[in-house]
CSV table of C-alpha atoms and ligand atoms in Angstrom, one decimal:
chain,number,residue,atom,x,y,z
Y,1,MET,CA,-13.4,6.7,13.3
Y,2,THR,CA,-11.7,9.3,15.5
Y,3,GLU,CA,-9.2,12.1,14.9
Y,4,HIS,CA,-6.5,9.5,15.8
Y,5,ASP,CA,-7.3,7.3,12.9
Y,6,VAL,CA,-6.0,7.6,9.3
Y,7,LEU,CA,-6.9,5.9,6.1
Y,8,LEU,CA,-3.9,5.1,4.0
Y,9,VAL,CA,-4.9,4.7,0.3
Y,10,VAL,CA,-2.1,2.8,-1.4
Y,11,ASP,CA,-1.2,3.1,-5.1
Y,12,VAL,CA,-4.7,3.3,-6.7
Y,13,GLN,CA,-2.9,4.3,-10.0
Y,14,ASN,CA,-3.8,3.6,-13.6
Y,15,ASP,CA,-0.8,1.3,-14.2
Y,16,PHE,CA,-2.1,-1.1,-11.6
Y,17,MET,CA,-5.6,-1.3,-13.2
Y,18,PRO,CA,-6.7,-4.0,-15.7
Y,19,GLY,CA,-5.1,-3.0,-19.0
Y,20,GLY,CA,-2.3,-1.1,-17.2
Y,21,ALA,CA,1.4,-1.7,-17.3
Y,22,LEU,CA,1.4,-3.8,-14.1
Y,23,ALA,CA,-2.2,-4.8,-13.9
Y,24,VAL,CA,-3.5,-6.1,-10.6
Y,25,PRO,CA,-6.4,-8.5,-11.3
Y,26,ARG,CA,-9.6,-6.7,-10.5
Y,27,GLY,CA,-7.7,-3.8,-9.2
Y,28,ASP,CA,-10.3,-1.4,-10.4
Y,29,GLU,CA,-12.9,-2.9,-8.0
Y,30,VAL,CA,-11.4,-1.2,-5.0
Y,31,VAL,CA,-12.1,2.3,-6.3
Y,32,PRO,CA,-15.8,2.5,-5.4
Y,33,VAL,CA,-15.2,0.7,-2.1
Y,34,ILE,CA,-12.5,3.1,-1.1
Y,35,ASN,CA,-14.5,6.2,-2.2
Y,36,VAL,CA,-17.3,5.2,0.3
Y,37,LEU,CA,-14.8,4.2,3.0
Y,38,ALA,CA,-12.9,7.4,2.8
Y,39,ARG,CA,-15.9,9.5,3.8
Y,40,ARG,CA,-15.7,8.0,7.2
Y,41,PHE,CA,-12.2,9.2,7.8
Y,42,ALA,CA,-11.3,12.8,8.6
Y,43,ASN,CA,-7.7,11.9,8.0
Y,44,VAL,CA,-6.7,10.4,4.6
Y,45,VAL,CA,-3.2,9.9,3.1
Y,46,ILE,CA,-2.8,8.7,-0.4
Y,47,THR,CA,0.4,7.1,-1.8
Y,48,GLN,CA,1.7,7.0,-5.4
Y,49,ASP,CA,4.4,4.6,-6.7
Y,50,TRP,CA,6.6,7.1,-8.5
Y,51,HIS,CA,9.6,5.7,-10.3
Y,52,THR,CA,12.3,7.3,-12.5
Y,53,PRO,CA,12.5,6.2,-16.1
Y,54,GLY,CA,14.8,3.1,-16.2
Y,55,HIS,CA,14.2,2.4,-12.5
Y,56,THR,CA,16.1,-0.4,-10.9
Y,57,SER,CA,12.9,-2.3,-10.2
Y,58,PHE,CA,12.1,-2.6,-13.9
Y,59,ALA,CA,13.1,-5.9,-15.6
Y,60,ALA,CA,14.1,-3.9,-18.7
Y,61,SER,CA,16.8,-2.2,-16.7
Y,62,HIS,CA,18.6,-5.5,-16.3
Y,63,ALA,CA,20.0,-7.2,-19.4
Y,64,GLY,CA,18.4,-10.6,-20.1
Y,65,ARG,CA,15.9,-10.3,-17.3
Y,66,GLN,CA,12.1,-10.8,-17.5
Y,67,PRO,CA,9.3,-9.3,-15.4
Y,68,PHE,CA,8.5,-11.3,-12.3
Y,69,GLU,CA,11.9,-12.8,-12.0
Y,70,ARG,CA,13.7,-12.2,-8.7
Y,71,ILE,CA,17.3,-10.9,-8.5
Y,72,GLU,CA,19.7,-9.9,-5.8
Y,73,LEU,CA,20.4,-6.1,-5.7
Y,74,HIS,CA,22.6,-4.2,-3.3
Y,75,TYR,CA,19.9,-4.0,-0.7
Y,76,GLY,CA,18.5,-7.6,-1.0
Y,77,GLU,CA,16.1,-9.5,-3.2
Y,78,GLN,CA,14.1,-7.6,-5.7
Y,79,VAL,CA,11.2,-8.8,-7.8
Y,80,LEU,CA,11.6,-7.3,-11.3
Y,81,TRP,CA,8.5,-5.6,-12.8
Y,82,PRO,CA,7.3,-4.3,-16.1
Y,83,ASP,CA,8.0,-0.6,-16.4
Y,84,HIS,CA,5.3,1.1,-14.4
Y,85,CYS,CA,4.3,4.3,-12.6
Y,86,VAL,CA,7.0,6.4,-14.2
Y,87,GLN,CA,7.0,9.9,-12.8
Y,88,GLY,CA,4.5,12.3,-14.4
Y,89,THR,CA,3.1,9.7,-16.9
Y,90,ALA,CA,-0.6,8.9,-17.3
Y,91,GLY,CA,0.0,5.4,-15.8
Y,92,ALA,CA,1.3,6.9,-12.6
Y,93,ALA,CA,-1.8,9.1,-12.2
Y,94,LEU,CA,-4.4,8.2,-9.6
Y,95,HIS,CA,-7.4,6.4,-11.0
Y,96,PRO,CA,-9.7,9.1,-12.4
Y,97,GLU,CA,-12.7,8.0,-10.4
Y,98,LEU,CA,-10.9,8.0,-7.1
Y,99,ALA,CA,-12.8,10.7,-5.2
Y,100,ILE,CA,-11.2,11.7,-1.9
Y,101,PRO,CA,-11.1,15.5,-2.1
Y,102,HIS,CA,-10.5,15.8,1.6
Y,103,ALA,CA,-7.2,13.7,1.5
Y,104,GLN,CA,-4.5,15.8,3.1
Y,105,LEU,CA,-1.2,14.3,1.9
Y,106,ILE,CA,0.1,12.4,-1.1
Y,107,VAL,CA,3.2,10.5,-0.4
Y,108,ARG,CA,5.3,9.5,-3.4
Y,109,LYS,CA,7.7,6.6,-3.0
Y,110,GLY,CA,10.1,4.6,-5.1
Y,111,HIS,CA,11.5,7.8,-6.5
Y,112,HIS,CA,15.2,7.0,-5.8
Y,113,HIS,CA,16.6,5.5,-9.0
Y,114,ASP,CA,18.5,2.6,-7.4
Y,115,VAL,CA,16.1,1.6,-4.6
Y,116,ASP,CA,12.5,0.3,-4.8
Y,117,SER,CA,10.0,1.2,-2.1
Y,118,TYR,CA,6.9,-0.9,-1.7
Y,119,SER,CA,6.4,0.6,1.7
Y,120,ALA,CA,4.9,4.1,2.3
Y,121,PHE,CA,7.2,4.4,5.3
Y,122,VAL,CA,10.6,2.9,4.6
Y,123,GLU,CA,12.4,2.3,1.3
Y,124,GLY,CA,13.7,-1.0,0.1
Y,125,ASP,CA,17.1,-0.5,1.6
Y,126,GLY,CA,15.5,-0.5,5.0
Y,127,LYS,CA,17.2,2.8,5.8
Y,128,ARG,CA,15.8,5.8,4.0
Y,129,THR,CA,12.3,6.9,5.0
Y,130,THR,CA,9.5,8.8,3.4
Y,131,GLY,CA,8.8,10.8,6.5
Y,132,LEU,CA,5.3,9.4,6.8
Y,133,ALA,CA,5.7,8.0,10.3
Y,134,GLY,CA,6.8,11.4,11.6
Y,135,TYR,CA,4.0,13.1,9.8
Y,136,LEU,CA,1.4,10.8,11.3
Y,137,ARG,CA,2.9,11.1,14.8
Y,138,GLU,CA,2.9,14.9,14.7
Y,139,ARG,CA,-0.8,14.7,13.7
Y,140,GLY,CA,-1.6,12.5,16.7
Y,141,ILE,CA,-2.4,9.4,14.7
Y,142,ALA,CA,-2.5,6.1,16.6
Y,143,ARG,CA,-4.2,3.8,14.2
Y,144,VAL,CA,-3.6,3.3,10.5
Y,145,PHE,CA,-6.3,1.6,8.3
Y,146,ILE,CA,-4.8,0.5,5.0
Y,147,CYS,CA,-6.5,-0.2,1.6
Y,148,GLY,CA,-5.5,-0.2,-2.0
Y,149,LEU,CA,-3.0,-2.1,-4.3
Y,150,ALA,CA,-1.4,-4.4,-4.1
Y,151,THR,CA,-2.2,-6.5,-1.0
Y,152,ASP,CA,1.0,-8.6,-1.2
Y,153,PHE,CA,3.4,-5.7,-2.0
Y,154,CYS,CA,2.8,-2.1,-1.2
Y,155,VAL,CA,-0.2,-2.7,1.2
Y,156,ALA,CA,1.6,-5.5,3.1
Y,157,TRP,CA,5.0,-3.7,3.3
Y,158,SER,CA,3.3,-0.5,4.5
Y,159,ALA,CA,1.3,-2.4,7.1
Y,160,LEU,CA,4.5,-4.1,8.4
Y,161,ASP,CA,6.4,-0.8,8.6
Y,162,ALA,CA,3.5,0.9,10.3
Y,163,ARG,CA,3.5,-1.7,13.0
Y,164,LYS,CA,7.3,-1.3,13.3
Y,165,ALA,CA,6.7,2.4,13.8
Y,166,GLY,CA,4.4,1.7,16.7
Y,167,PHE,CA,1.0,2.2,15.1
Y,168,GLU,CA,-2.0,0.0,15.4
Y,169,VAL,CA,-2.7,-1.4,11.9
Y,170,VAL,CA,-5.9,-2.7,10.3
Y,171,VAL,CA,-6.0,-3.8,6.6
Y,172,ILE,CA,-9.4,-3.5,5.0
Y,173,GLU,CA,-9.4,-6.7,3.1
Y,174,ASP,CA,-12.1,-6.2,0.4
Y,175,ALA,CA,-10.7,-2.7,-0.4
Y,176,CYS,CA,-7.4,-4.4,-1.5
Y,177,ARG,CA,-6.4,-6.6,-4.5
Y,178,ALA,CA,-3.3,-8.7,-4.9
Y,179,ILE,CA,-0.7,-9.4,-7.6
Y,180,ASP,CA,0.1,-12.9,-6.1
Y,181,THR,CA,3.4,-13.9,-7.8
Y,182,GLY,CA,5.5,-16.8,-6.5
Y,183,GLY,CA,3.5,-17.2,-3.3
Y,184,SER,CA,3.7,-13.6,-2.4
Y,185,LEU,CA,0.1,-13.3,-1.1
Y,186,ALA,CA,0.4,-16.2,1.3
Y,187,ALA,CA,3.8,-14.9,2.5
Y,188,ALA,CA,2.4,-11.4,3.0
Y,189,TRP,CA,-0.6,-12.5,5.1
Y,190,ARG,CA,1.8,-14.7,7.2
Y,191,ASP,CA,4.1,-11.8,7.8
Y,192,MET,CA,1.2,-9.5,8.7
Y,193,ASP,CA,-0.3,-12.1,11.1
Y,194,LEU,CA,3.0,-12.4,12.9
Y,195,ALA,CA,3.3,-8.6,13.1
Y,196,GLY,CA,-0.1,-8.2,14.7
Y,197,VAL,CA,-1.8,-6.6,11.7
Y,198,LYS,CA,-5.6,-6.8,12.1
Y,199,ARG,CA,-8.0,-7.2,9.3
Y,200,ILE,CA,-11.6,-6.1,8.7
Y,201,SER,CA,-14.1,-5.8,5.8
Y,202,SER,CA,-15.4,-2.5,4.6
Y,203,ARG,CA,-18.9,-3.6,5.4
Y,204,GLU,CA,-18.0,-4.1,9.1
Y,205,LEU,CA,-16.3,-0.7,9.1
Y,206,ALA,CA,-19.3,1.1,7.6
Y,207,GLY,CA,-21.7,0.5,10.5
Y,208,PRO,CA,-20.3,0.8,14.0
Y,209,ASP,CA,-18.7,3.6,15.8
Y,210,VAL,CA,-15.2,3.1,17.1
Y,211,GLY,CA,-16.3,1.7,20.5
Y,212,GLN,CA,-18.0,-1.2,18.8
Y,213,LEU,CA,-15.3,-1.6,16.2
Y,214,ARG,CA,-12.9,-3.0,18.8
Y,215,GLY,CA,-14.7,-6.3,19.0
Y,216,GLN,CA,-14.8,-6.7,15.2
Y,217,LEU,CA,-11.1,-6.3,14.5
Y,218,ARG,CA,-9.7,-9.8,14.0
Y,219,PRO,CA,-6.2,-11.0,14.1
Y,220,SER,CA,-5.1,-11.6,10.5
Y,221,ALA,CA,-4.8,-15.3,11.3
Y,222,ALA,CA,-8.6,-15.6,11.6
Y,223,ARG,CA,-8.9,-15.2,7.8
W,1,LIG,C1,3.7,-2.3,-6.3
W,1,LIG,C2,5.0,-3.8,-7.4
W,1,LIG,C3,5.8,-2.8,-7.9
W,1,LIG,C4,2.5,-2.1,-5.5
W,1,LIG,C5,4.5,-1.3,-6.7
W,1,LIG,O1,1.9,-1.0,-5.5
W,1,LIG,O2,2.1,-3.0,-4.8
W,1,LIG,N1,3.9,-3.6,-6.7
W,1,LIG,N2,5.5,-1.6,-7.5
W,2,LIG,ZN1,6.7,0.0,-8.3
């Protein structure tokens, strides 16, 4: 990895762990993988899903609605979720065993009451941004490696927006886990393929230097 690479660690928070409010199956398994991975990156950015109480993405905020239903909001389709990652709660905290002391930035997203933001870059309305693209550009970053939770939501949307912002993007497959509701995982990989997002395994990443890495990056379609 070079100074032009960043590792983006997405939403490794208690509420997404088994037993959490919006549990991602086997979500906890990514923690040790990411801890090892992160040592290879000088540049690490962490994200946190960071909702207001009663946030618009919560099913409980919409009368008669259940988690995992889809509704139309003012900015488009929204999957409704159990209450999760409420600002300042234990569920919103990073997993206690996530150990990346050298991470430089924590980006919090989804903090606007009426708009969700899966993406670390652009909010659900497609307009407001978190400022992350500008931050990465100013730091001379060209390539974004992404890991964390969940593959089919915050990882995928961040990967797609990173491509749109002009970065090379690589998803580290075994350092992610998915929610997979209503075909979301297949759709996410299809969209990432089309956008030119690459994928790699953490094992492949652990060995080679950047020069060798080039040959190992596969188009997502090769999965
Ligand atoms: C996420 C659903 C709702 C995620 C966040 O981190 O992938 N998914 N909020
Ligand atoms: Zn959320």
